[in-house]
PDB file of C-alpha atoms and ligand atoms in Angstrom:
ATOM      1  CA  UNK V   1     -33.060 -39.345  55.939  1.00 97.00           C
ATOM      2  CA  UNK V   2     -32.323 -35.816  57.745  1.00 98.00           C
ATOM      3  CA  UNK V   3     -28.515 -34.575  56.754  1.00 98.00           C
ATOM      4  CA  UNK V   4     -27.667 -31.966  59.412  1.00 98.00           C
ATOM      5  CA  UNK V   5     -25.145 -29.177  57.668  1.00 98.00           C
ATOM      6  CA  UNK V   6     -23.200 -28.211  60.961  1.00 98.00           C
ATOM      7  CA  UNK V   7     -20.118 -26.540  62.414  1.00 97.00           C
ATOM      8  CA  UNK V   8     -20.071 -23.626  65.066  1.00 95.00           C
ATOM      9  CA  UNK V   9     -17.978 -21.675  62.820  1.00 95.00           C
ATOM     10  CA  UNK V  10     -19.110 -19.591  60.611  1.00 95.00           C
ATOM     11  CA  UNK V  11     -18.142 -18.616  56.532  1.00 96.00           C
ATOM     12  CA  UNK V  12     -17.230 -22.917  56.412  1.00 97.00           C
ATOM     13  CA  UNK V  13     -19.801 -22.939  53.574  1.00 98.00           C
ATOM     14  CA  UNK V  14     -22.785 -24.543  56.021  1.00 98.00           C
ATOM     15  CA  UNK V  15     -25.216 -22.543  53.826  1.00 98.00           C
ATOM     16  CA  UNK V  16     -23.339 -23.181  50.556  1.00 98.00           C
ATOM     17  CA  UNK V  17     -23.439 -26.801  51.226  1.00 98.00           C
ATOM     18  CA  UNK V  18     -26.986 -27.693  52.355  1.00 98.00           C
ATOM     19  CA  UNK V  19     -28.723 -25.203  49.884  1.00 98.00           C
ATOM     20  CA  UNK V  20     -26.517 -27.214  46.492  1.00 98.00           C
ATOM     21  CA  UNK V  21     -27.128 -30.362  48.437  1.00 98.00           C
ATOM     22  CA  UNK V  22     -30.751 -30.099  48.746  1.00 98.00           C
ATOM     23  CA  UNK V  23     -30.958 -28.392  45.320  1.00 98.00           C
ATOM     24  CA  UNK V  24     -28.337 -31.452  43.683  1.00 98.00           C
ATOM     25  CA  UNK V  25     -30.483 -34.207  45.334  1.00 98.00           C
ATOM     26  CA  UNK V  26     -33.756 -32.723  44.094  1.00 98.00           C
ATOM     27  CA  UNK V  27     -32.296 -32.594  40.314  1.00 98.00           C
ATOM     28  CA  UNK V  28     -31.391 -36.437  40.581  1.00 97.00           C
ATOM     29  CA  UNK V  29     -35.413 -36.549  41.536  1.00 98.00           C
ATOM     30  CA  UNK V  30     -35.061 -36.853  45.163  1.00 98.00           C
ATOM     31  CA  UNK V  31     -37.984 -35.447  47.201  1.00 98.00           C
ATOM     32  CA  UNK V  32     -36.004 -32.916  49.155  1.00 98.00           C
ATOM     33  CA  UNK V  33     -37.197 -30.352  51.964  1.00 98.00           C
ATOM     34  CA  UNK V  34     -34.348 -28.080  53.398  1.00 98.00           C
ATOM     35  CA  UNK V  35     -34.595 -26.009  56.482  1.00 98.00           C
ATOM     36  CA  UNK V  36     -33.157 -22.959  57.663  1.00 98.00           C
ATOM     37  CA  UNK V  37     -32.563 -23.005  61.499  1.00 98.00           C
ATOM     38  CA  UNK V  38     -29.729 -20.139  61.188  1.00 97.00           C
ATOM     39  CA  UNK V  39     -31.480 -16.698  62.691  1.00 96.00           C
ATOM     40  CA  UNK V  40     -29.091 -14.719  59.907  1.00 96.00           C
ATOM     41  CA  UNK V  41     -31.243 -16.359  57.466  1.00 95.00           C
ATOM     42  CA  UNK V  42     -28.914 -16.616  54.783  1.00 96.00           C
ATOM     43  CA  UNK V  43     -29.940 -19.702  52.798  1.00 97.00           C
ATOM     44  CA  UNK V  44     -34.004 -18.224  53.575  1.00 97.00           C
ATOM     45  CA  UNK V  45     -32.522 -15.119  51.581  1.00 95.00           C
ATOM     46  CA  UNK V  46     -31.580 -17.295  48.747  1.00 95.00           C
ATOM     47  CA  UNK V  47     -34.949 -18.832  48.243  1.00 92.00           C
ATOM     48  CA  UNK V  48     -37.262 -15.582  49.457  1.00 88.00           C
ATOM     49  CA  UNK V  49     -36.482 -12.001  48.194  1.00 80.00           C
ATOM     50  CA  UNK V  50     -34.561 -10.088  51.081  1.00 76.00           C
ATOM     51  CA  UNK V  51     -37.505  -7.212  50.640  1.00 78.00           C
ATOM     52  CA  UNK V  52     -40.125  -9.909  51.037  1.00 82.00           C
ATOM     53  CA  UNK V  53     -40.737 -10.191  54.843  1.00 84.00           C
ATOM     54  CA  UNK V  54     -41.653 -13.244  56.058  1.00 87.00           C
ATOM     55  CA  UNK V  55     -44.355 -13.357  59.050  1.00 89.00           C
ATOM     56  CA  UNK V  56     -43.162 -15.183  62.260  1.00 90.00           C
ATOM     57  CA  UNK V  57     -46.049 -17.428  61.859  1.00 90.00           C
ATOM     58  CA  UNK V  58     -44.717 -18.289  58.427  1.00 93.00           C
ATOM     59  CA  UNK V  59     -41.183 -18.893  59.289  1.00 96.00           C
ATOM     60  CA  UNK V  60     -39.425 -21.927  62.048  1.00 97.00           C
ATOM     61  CA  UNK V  61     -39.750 -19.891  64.672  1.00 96.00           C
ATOM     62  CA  UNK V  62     -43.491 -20.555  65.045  1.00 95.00           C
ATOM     63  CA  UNK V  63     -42.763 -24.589  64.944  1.00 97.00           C
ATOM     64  CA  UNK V  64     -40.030 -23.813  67.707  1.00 95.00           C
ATOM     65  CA  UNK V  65     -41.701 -22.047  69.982  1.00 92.00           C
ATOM     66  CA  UNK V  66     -45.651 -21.956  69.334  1.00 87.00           C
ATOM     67  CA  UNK V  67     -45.670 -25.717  68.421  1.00 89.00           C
ATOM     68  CA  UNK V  68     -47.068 -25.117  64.979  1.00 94.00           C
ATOM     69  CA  UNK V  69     -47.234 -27.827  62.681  1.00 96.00           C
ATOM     70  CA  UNK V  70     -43.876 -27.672  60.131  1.00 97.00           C
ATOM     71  CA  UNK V  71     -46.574 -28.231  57.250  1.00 97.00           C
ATOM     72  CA  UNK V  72     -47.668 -24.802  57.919  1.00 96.00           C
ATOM     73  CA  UNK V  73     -44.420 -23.114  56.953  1.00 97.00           C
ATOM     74  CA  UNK V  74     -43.721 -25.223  54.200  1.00 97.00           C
ATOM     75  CA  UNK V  75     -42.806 -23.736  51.166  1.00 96.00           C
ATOM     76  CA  UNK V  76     -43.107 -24.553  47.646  1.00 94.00           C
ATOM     77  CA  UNK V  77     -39.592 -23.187  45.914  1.00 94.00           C
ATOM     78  CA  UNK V  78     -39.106 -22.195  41.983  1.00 93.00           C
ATOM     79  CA  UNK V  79     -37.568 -25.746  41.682  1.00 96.00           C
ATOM     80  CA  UNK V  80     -39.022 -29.386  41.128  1.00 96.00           C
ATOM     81  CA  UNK V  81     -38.817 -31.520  44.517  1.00 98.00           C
ATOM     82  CA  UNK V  82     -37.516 -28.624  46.757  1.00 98.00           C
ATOM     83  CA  UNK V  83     -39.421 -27.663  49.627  1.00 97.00           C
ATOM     84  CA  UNK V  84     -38.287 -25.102  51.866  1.00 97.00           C
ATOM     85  CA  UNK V  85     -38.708 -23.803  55.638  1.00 98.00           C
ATOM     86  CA  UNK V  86     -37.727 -20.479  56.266  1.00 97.00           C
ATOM     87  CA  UNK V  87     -36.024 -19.026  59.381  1.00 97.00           C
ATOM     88  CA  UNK V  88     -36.780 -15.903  61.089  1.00 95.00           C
ATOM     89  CA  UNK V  89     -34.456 -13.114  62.877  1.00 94.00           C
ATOM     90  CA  UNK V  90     -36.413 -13.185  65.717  1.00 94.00           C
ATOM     91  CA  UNK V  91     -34.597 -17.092  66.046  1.00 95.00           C
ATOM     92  CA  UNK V  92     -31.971 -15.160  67.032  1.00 94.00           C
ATOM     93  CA  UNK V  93     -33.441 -15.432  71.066  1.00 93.00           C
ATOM     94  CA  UNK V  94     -34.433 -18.790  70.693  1.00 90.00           C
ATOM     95  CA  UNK V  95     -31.646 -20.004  72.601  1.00 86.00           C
ATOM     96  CA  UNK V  96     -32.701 -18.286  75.222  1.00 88.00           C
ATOM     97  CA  UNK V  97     -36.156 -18.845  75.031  1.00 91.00           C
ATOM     98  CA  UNK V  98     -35.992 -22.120  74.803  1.00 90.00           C
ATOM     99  CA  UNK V  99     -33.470 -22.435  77.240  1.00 87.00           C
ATOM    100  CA  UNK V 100     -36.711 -20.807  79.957  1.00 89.00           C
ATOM    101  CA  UNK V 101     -38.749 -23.654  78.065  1.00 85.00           C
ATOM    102  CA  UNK V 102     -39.877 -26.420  80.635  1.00 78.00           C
ATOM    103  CA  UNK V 103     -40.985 -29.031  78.217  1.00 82.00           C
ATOM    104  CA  UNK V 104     -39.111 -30.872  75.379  1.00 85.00           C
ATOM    105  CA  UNK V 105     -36.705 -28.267  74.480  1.00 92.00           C
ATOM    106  CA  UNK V 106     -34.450 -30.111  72.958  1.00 95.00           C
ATOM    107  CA  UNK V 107     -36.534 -32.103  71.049  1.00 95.00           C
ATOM    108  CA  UNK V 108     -38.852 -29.545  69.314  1.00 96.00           C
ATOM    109  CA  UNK V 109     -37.307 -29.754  65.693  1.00 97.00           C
ATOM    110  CA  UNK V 110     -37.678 -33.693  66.035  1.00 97.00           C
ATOM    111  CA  UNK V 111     -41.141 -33.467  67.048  1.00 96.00           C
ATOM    112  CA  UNK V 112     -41.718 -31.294  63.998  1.00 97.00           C
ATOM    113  CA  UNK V 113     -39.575 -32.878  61.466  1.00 98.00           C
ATOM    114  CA  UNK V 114     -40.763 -36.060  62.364  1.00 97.00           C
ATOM    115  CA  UNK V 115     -44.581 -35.589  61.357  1.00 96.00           C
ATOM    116  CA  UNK V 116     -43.603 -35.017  57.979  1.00 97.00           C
ATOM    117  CA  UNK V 117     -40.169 -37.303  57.701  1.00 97.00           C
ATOM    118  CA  UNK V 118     -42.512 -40.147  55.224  1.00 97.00           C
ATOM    119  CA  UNK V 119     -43.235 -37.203  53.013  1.00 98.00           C
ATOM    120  CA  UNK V 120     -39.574 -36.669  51.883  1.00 98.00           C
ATOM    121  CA  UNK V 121     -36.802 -38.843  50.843  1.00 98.00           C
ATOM    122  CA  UNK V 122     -34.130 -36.529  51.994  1.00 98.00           C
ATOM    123  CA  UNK V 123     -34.351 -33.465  54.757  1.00 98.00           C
ATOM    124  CA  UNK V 124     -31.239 -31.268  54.557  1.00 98.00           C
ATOM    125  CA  UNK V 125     -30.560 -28.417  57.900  1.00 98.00           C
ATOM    126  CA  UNK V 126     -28.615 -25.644  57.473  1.00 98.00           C
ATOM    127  CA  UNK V 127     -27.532 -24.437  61.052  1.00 98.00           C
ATOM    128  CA  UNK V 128     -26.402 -21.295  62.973  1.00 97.00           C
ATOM    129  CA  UNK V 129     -22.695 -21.042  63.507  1.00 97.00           C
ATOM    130  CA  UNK V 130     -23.010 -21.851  67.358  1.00 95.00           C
ATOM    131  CA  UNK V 131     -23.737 -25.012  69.560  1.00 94.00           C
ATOM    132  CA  UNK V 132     -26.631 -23.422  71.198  1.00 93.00           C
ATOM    133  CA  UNK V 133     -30.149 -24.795  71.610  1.00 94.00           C
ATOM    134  CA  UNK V 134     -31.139 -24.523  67.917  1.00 96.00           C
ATOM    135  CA  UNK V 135     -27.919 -26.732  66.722  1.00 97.00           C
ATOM    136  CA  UNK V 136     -28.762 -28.898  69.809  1.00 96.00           C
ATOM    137  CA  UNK V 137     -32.504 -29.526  68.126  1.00 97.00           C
ATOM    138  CA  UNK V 138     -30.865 -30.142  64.733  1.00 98.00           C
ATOM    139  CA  UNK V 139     -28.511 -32.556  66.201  1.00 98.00           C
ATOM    140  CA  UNK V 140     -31.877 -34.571  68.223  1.00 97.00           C
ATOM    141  CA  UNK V 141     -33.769 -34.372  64.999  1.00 98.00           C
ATOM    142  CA  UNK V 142     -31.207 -35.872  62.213  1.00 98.00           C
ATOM    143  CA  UNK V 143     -29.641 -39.270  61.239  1.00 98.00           C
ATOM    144  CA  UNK V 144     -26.633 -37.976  59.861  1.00 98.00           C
ATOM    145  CA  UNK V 145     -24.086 -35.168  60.339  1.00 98.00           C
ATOM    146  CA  UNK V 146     -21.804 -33.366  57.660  1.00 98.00           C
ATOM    147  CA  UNK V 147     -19.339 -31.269  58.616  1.00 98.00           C
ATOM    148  CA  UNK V 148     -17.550 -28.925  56.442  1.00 98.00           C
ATOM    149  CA  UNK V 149     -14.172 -27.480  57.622  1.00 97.00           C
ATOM    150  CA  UNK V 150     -12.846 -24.569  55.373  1.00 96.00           C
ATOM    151  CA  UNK V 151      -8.990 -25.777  55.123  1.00 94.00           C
ATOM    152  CA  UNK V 152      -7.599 -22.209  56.179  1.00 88.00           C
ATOM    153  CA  UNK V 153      -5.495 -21.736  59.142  1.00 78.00           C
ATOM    154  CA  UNK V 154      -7.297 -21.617  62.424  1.00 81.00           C
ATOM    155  CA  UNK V 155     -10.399 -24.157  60.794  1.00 83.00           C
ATOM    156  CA  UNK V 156      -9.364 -27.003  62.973  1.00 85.00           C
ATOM    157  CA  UNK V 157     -10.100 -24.967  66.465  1.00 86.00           C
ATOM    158  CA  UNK V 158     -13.727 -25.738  68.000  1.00 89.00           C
ATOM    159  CA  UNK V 159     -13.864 -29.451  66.266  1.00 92.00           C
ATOM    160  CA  UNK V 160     -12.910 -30.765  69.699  1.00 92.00           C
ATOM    161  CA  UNK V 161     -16.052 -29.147  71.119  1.00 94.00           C
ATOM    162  CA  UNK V 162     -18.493 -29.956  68.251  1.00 95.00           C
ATOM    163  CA  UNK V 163     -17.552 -33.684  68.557  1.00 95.00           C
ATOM    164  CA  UNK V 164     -17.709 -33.135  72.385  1.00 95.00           C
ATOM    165  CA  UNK V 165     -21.274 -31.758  71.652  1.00 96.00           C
ATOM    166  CA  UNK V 166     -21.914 -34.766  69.477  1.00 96.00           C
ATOM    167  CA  UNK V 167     -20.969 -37.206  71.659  1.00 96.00           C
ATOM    168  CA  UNK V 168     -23.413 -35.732  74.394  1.00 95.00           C
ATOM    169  CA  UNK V 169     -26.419 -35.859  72.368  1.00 96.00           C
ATOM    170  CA  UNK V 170     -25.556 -39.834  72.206  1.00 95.00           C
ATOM    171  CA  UNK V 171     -24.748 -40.542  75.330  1.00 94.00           C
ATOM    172  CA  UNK V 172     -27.217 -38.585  76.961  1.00 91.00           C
ATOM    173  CA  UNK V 173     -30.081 -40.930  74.915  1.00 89.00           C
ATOM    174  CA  UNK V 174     -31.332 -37.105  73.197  1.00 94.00           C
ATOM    175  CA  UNK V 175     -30.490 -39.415  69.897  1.00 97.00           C
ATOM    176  CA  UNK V 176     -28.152 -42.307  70.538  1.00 96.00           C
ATOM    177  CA  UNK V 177     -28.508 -42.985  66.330  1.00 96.00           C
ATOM    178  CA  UNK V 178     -26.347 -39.694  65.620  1.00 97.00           C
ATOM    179  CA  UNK V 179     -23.765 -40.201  63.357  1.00 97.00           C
ATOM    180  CA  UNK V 180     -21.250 -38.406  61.405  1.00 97.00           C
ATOM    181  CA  UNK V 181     -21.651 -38.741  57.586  1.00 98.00           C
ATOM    182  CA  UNK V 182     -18.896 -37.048  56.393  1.00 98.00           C
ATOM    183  CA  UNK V 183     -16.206 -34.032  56.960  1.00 97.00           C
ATOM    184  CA  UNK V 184     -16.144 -32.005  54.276  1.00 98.00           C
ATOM    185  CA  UNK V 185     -13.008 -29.345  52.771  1.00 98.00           C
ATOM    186  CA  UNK V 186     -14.115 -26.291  51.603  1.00 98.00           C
ATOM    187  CA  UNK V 187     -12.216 -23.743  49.920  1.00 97.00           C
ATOM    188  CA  UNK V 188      -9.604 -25.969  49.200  1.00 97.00           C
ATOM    189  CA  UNK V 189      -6.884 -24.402  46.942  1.00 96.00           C
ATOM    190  CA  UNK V 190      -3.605 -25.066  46.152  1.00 94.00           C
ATOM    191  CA  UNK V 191      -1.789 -22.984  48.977  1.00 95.00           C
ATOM    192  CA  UNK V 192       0.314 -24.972  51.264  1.00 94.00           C
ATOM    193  CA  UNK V 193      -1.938 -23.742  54.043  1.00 94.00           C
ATOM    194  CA  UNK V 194      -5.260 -25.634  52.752  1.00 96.00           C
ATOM    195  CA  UNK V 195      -3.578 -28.797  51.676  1.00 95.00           C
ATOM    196  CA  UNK V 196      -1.783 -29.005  55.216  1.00 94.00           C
ATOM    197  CA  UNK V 197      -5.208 -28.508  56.562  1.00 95.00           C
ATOM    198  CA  UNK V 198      -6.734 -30.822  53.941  1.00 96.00           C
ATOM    199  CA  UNK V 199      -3.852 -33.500  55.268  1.00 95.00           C
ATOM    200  CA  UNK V 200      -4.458 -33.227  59.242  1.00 94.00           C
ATOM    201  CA  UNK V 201      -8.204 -33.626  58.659  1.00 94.00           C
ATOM    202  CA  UNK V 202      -7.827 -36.841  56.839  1.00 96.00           C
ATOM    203  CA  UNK V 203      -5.308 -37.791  59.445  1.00 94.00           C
ATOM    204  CA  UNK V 204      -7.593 -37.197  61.871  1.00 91.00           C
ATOM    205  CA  UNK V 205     -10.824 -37.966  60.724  1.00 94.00           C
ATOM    206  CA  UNK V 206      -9.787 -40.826  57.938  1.00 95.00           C
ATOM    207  CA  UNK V 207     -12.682 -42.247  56.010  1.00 96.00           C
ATOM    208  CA  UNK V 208     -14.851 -39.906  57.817  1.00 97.00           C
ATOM    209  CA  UNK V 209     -13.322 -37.378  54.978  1.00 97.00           C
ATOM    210  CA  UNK V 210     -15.062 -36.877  52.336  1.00 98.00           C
ATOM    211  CA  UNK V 211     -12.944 -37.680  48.872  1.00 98.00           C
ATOM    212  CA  UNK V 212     -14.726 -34.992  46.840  1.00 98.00           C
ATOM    213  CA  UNK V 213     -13.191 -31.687  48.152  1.00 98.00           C
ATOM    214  CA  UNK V 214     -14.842 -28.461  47.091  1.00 98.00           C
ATOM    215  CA  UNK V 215     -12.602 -25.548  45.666  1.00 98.00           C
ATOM    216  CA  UNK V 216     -12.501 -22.052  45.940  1.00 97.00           C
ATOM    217  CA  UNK V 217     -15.539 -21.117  43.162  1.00 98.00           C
ATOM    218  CA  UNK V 218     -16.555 -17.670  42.959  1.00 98.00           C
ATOM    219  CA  UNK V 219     -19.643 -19.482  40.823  1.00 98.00           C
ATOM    220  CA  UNK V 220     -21.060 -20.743  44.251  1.00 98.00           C
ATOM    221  CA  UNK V 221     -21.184 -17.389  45.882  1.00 97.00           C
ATOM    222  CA  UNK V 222     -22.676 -15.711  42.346  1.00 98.00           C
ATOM    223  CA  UNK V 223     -25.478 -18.033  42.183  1.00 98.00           C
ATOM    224  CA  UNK V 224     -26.399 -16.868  46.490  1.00 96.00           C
ATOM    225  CA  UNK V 225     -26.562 -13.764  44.883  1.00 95.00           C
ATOM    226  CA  UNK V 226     -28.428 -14.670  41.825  1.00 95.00           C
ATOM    227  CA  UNK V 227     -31.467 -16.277  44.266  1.00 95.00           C
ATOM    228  CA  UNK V 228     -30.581 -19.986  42.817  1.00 97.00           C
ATOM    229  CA  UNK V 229     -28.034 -22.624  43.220  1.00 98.00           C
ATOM    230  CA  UNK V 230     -24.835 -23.308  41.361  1.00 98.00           C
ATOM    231  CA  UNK V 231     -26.146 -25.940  39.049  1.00 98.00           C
ATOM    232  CA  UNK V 232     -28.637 -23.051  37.687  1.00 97.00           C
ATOM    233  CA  UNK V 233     -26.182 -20.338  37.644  1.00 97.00           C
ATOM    234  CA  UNK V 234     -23.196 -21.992  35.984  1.00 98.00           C
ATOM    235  CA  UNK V 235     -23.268 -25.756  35.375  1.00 97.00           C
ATOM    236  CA  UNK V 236     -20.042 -26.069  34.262  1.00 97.00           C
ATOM    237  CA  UNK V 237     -18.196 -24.404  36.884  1.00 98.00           C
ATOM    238  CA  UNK V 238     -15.622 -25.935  38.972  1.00 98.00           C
ATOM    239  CA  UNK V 239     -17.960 -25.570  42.097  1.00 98.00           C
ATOM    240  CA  UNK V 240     -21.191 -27.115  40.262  1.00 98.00           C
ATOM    241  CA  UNK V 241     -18.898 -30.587  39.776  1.00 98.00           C
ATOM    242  CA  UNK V 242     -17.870 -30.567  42.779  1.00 98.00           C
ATOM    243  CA  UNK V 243     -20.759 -30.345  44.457  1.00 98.00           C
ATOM    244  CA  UNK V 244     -22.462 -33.202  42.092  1.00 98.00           C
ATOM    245  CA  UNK V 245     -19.228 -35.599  42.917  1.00 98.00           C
ATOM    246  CA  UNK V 246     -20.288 -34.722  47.169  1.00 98.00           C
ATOM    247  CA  UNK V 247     -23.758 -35.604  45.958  1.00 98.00           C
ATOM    248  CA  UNK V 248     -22.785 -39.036  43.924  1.00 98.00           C
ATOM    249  CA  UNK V 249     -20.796 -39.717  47.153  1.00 98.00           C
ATOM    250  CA  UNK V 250     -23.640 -38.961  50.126  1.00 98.00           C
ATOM    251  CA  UNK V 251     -25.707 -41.061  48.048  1.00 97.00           C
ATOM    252  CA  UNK V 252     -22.935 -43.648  48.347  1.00 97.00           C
ATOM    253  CA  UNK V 253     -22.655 -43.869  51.942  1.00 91.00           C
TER     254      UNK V 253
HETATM  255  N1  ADP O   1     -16.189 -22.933  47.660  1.00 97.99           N
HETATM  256  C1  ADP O   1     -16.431 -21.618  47.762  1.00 97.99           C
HETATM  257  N2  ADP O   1     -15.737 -20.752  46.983  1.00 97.99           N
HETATM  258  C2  ADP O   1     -15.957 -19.417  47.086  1.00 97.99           C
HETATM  259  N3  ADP O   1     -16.848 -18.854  47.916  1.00 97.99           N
HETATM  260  C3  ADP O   1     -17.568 -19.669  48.704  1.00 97.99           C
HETATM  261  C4  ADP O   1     -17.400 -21.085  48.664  1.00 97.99           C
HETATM  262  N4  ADP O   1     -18.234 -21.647  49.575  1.00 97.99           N
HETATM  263  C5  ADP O   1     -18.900 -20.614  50.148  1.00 97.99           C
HETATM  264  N5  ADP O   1     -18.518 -19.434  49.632  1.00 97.99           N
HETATM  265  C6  ADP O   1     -18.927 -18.095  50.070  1.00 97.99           C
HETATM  266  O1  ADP O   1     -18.313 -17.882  51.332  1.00 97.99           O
HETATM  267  C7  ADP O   1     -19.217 -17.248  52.234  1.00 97.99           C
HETATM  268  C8  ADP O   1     -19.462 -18.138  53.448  1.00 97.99           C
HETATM  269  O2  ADP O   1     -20.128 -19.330  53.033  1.00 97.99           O
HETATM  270  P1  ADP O   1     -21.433 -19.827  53.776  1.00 97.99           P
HETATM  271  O3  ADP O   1     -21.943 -21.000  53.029  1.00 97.99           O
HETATM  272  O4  ADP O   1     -22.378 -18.699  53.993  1.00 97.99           O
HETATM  273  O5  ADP O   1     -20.801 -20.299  55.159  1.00 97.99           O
HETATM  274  P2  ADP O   1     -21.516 -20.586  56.582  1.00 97.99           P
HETATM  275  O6  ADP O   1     -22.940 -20.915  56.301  1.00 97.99           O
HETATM  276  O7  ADP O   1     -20.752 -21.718  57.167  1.00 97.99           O
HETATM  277  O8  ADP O   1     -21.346 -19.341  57.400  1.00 97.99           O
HETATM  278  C9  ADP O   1     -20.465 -16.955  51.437  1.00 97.99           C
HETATM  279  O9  ADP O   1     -20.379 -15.649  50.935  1.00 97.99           O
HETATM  280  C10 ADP O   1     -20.417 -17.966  50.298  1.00 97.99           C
HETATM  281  O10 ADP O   1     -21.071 -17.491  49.146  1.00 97.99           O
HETATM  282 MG1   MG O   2     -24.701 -20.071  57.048  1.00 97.99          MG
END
């Protein structure tokens, strides 16, 4: 199954959430492969020493735009049943490059992803914080969306657009099979602001909420800067359970 991570806003804990995904799926012994389609390359600086440079031709943008095969850029990581596909800076004109492209633009990441799709049981994308041409190839090559939503003031702007987005890529056949798997709260707290926000997105979205809500957890941005994930860095922190309850319940639906 490929698990999109996706919202056009950014610091909603996109990164946070596919790199302890991936990483919590591979602990319960899940084969997992995540890939980093953001050009910041944040989660690709988790996994690969910022002062390592990684070529072009070793990073998605070669897949993208030179048609390499995504075995090529496949990495092993330092953990058991985690594969990893670094992005590149130089995604950062992809949009527009691919926008120029005549052939299959949309449809690139699917192409690639779906070569290798037997090979893993889950495939987890981490995405830009736009609804550009790279999020549009994410959306064309996955089965399932999740969405997290950082319940501060202002996080419920731009969801009309992303489902608007989402509902194009169905209806326009580019993957009629899209579907949302969950919306996730992040940063929840106890303010009055995030549980308001926590209440209008279940109002809104019902089911489609995920139960598990992940808190404020200075553990999850420690272990970014520690080159690992949370359930390395601190186990027992309020963001490691968390995340394992999201995991129980992805594996759920
Ligand atoms: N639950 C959390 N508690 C505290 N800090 C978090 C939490 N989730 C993410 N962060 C931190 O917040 C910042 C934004 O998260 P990130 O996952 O990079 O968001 P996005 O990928 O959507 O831009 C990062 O510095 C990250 O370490
Ligand atoms: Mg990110």
């Amino acid at each position: 199954m490929v698990i999109s991570v996706v919202n056009q806003k950014g610091g909603v804990a996109k990164t946070t959430t596919s790199i302890n995904l991936a990483a919590g799926l591979a602990l319960e012994g899940y084969k997992v492969l995540l890939i980093d389609t953001d050009p910041q390359c944040n989660a690709t600086q988790v996994f690969i020493h910022p002062e390592i440079e990684i070529g072009l031709d070793k990073s998605l943008y070669s897949v993208l735009m030179k048609f390499a095969p995504l075995t090529s850029v496949i990495r092993k990581t330092q953990f058991a049943n985690l594969g990893f596909v670094p992005s590149h800076i130089r995604l950062s004109s992809a949009d527009l490059e691919l926008a120029q492209a005549l052939d299959n633009r949309s449809a690139r990441l699917k192409r690639a992803v779906d070569e290798i799709k037997a090979q893993y049981d889950y495939i987890v994308i981490d995405n830009p914080p736009s609804l550009g041409l790279l999020t549009i190839n994410s959306f064309v090559a996955s089965d399932k969306l999740i969405i997290p939503v950082s319940t501060a003031y202002f996080a419920l702007t731009g969801l009309d657009q992303l489902q608007e987005t989402i509902a194009m890529v169905q209806q326009t056949r580019l993957n009629p099979d899209l579907s949302i798997l969950g919306v996730l709260c992040t940063f929840a707290d106890h303010t009055l602001v995030s549980r308001d926000v926590e209440k209008q997105l279940r109002n809104f979205f019902g089911e489609l909420v995920f139960k598990t809500t992940i808190p404020k957890n200075v553990a999850l941005e420690e272990a970014h800067s520690r080159h690992t994930h949370v359930f390395a860095h601190a186990r027992r922190s309020g963001g490691a359970a968390a995340y394992k309850v999201l995991i129980k319940e992805v594996l759920a639906r």
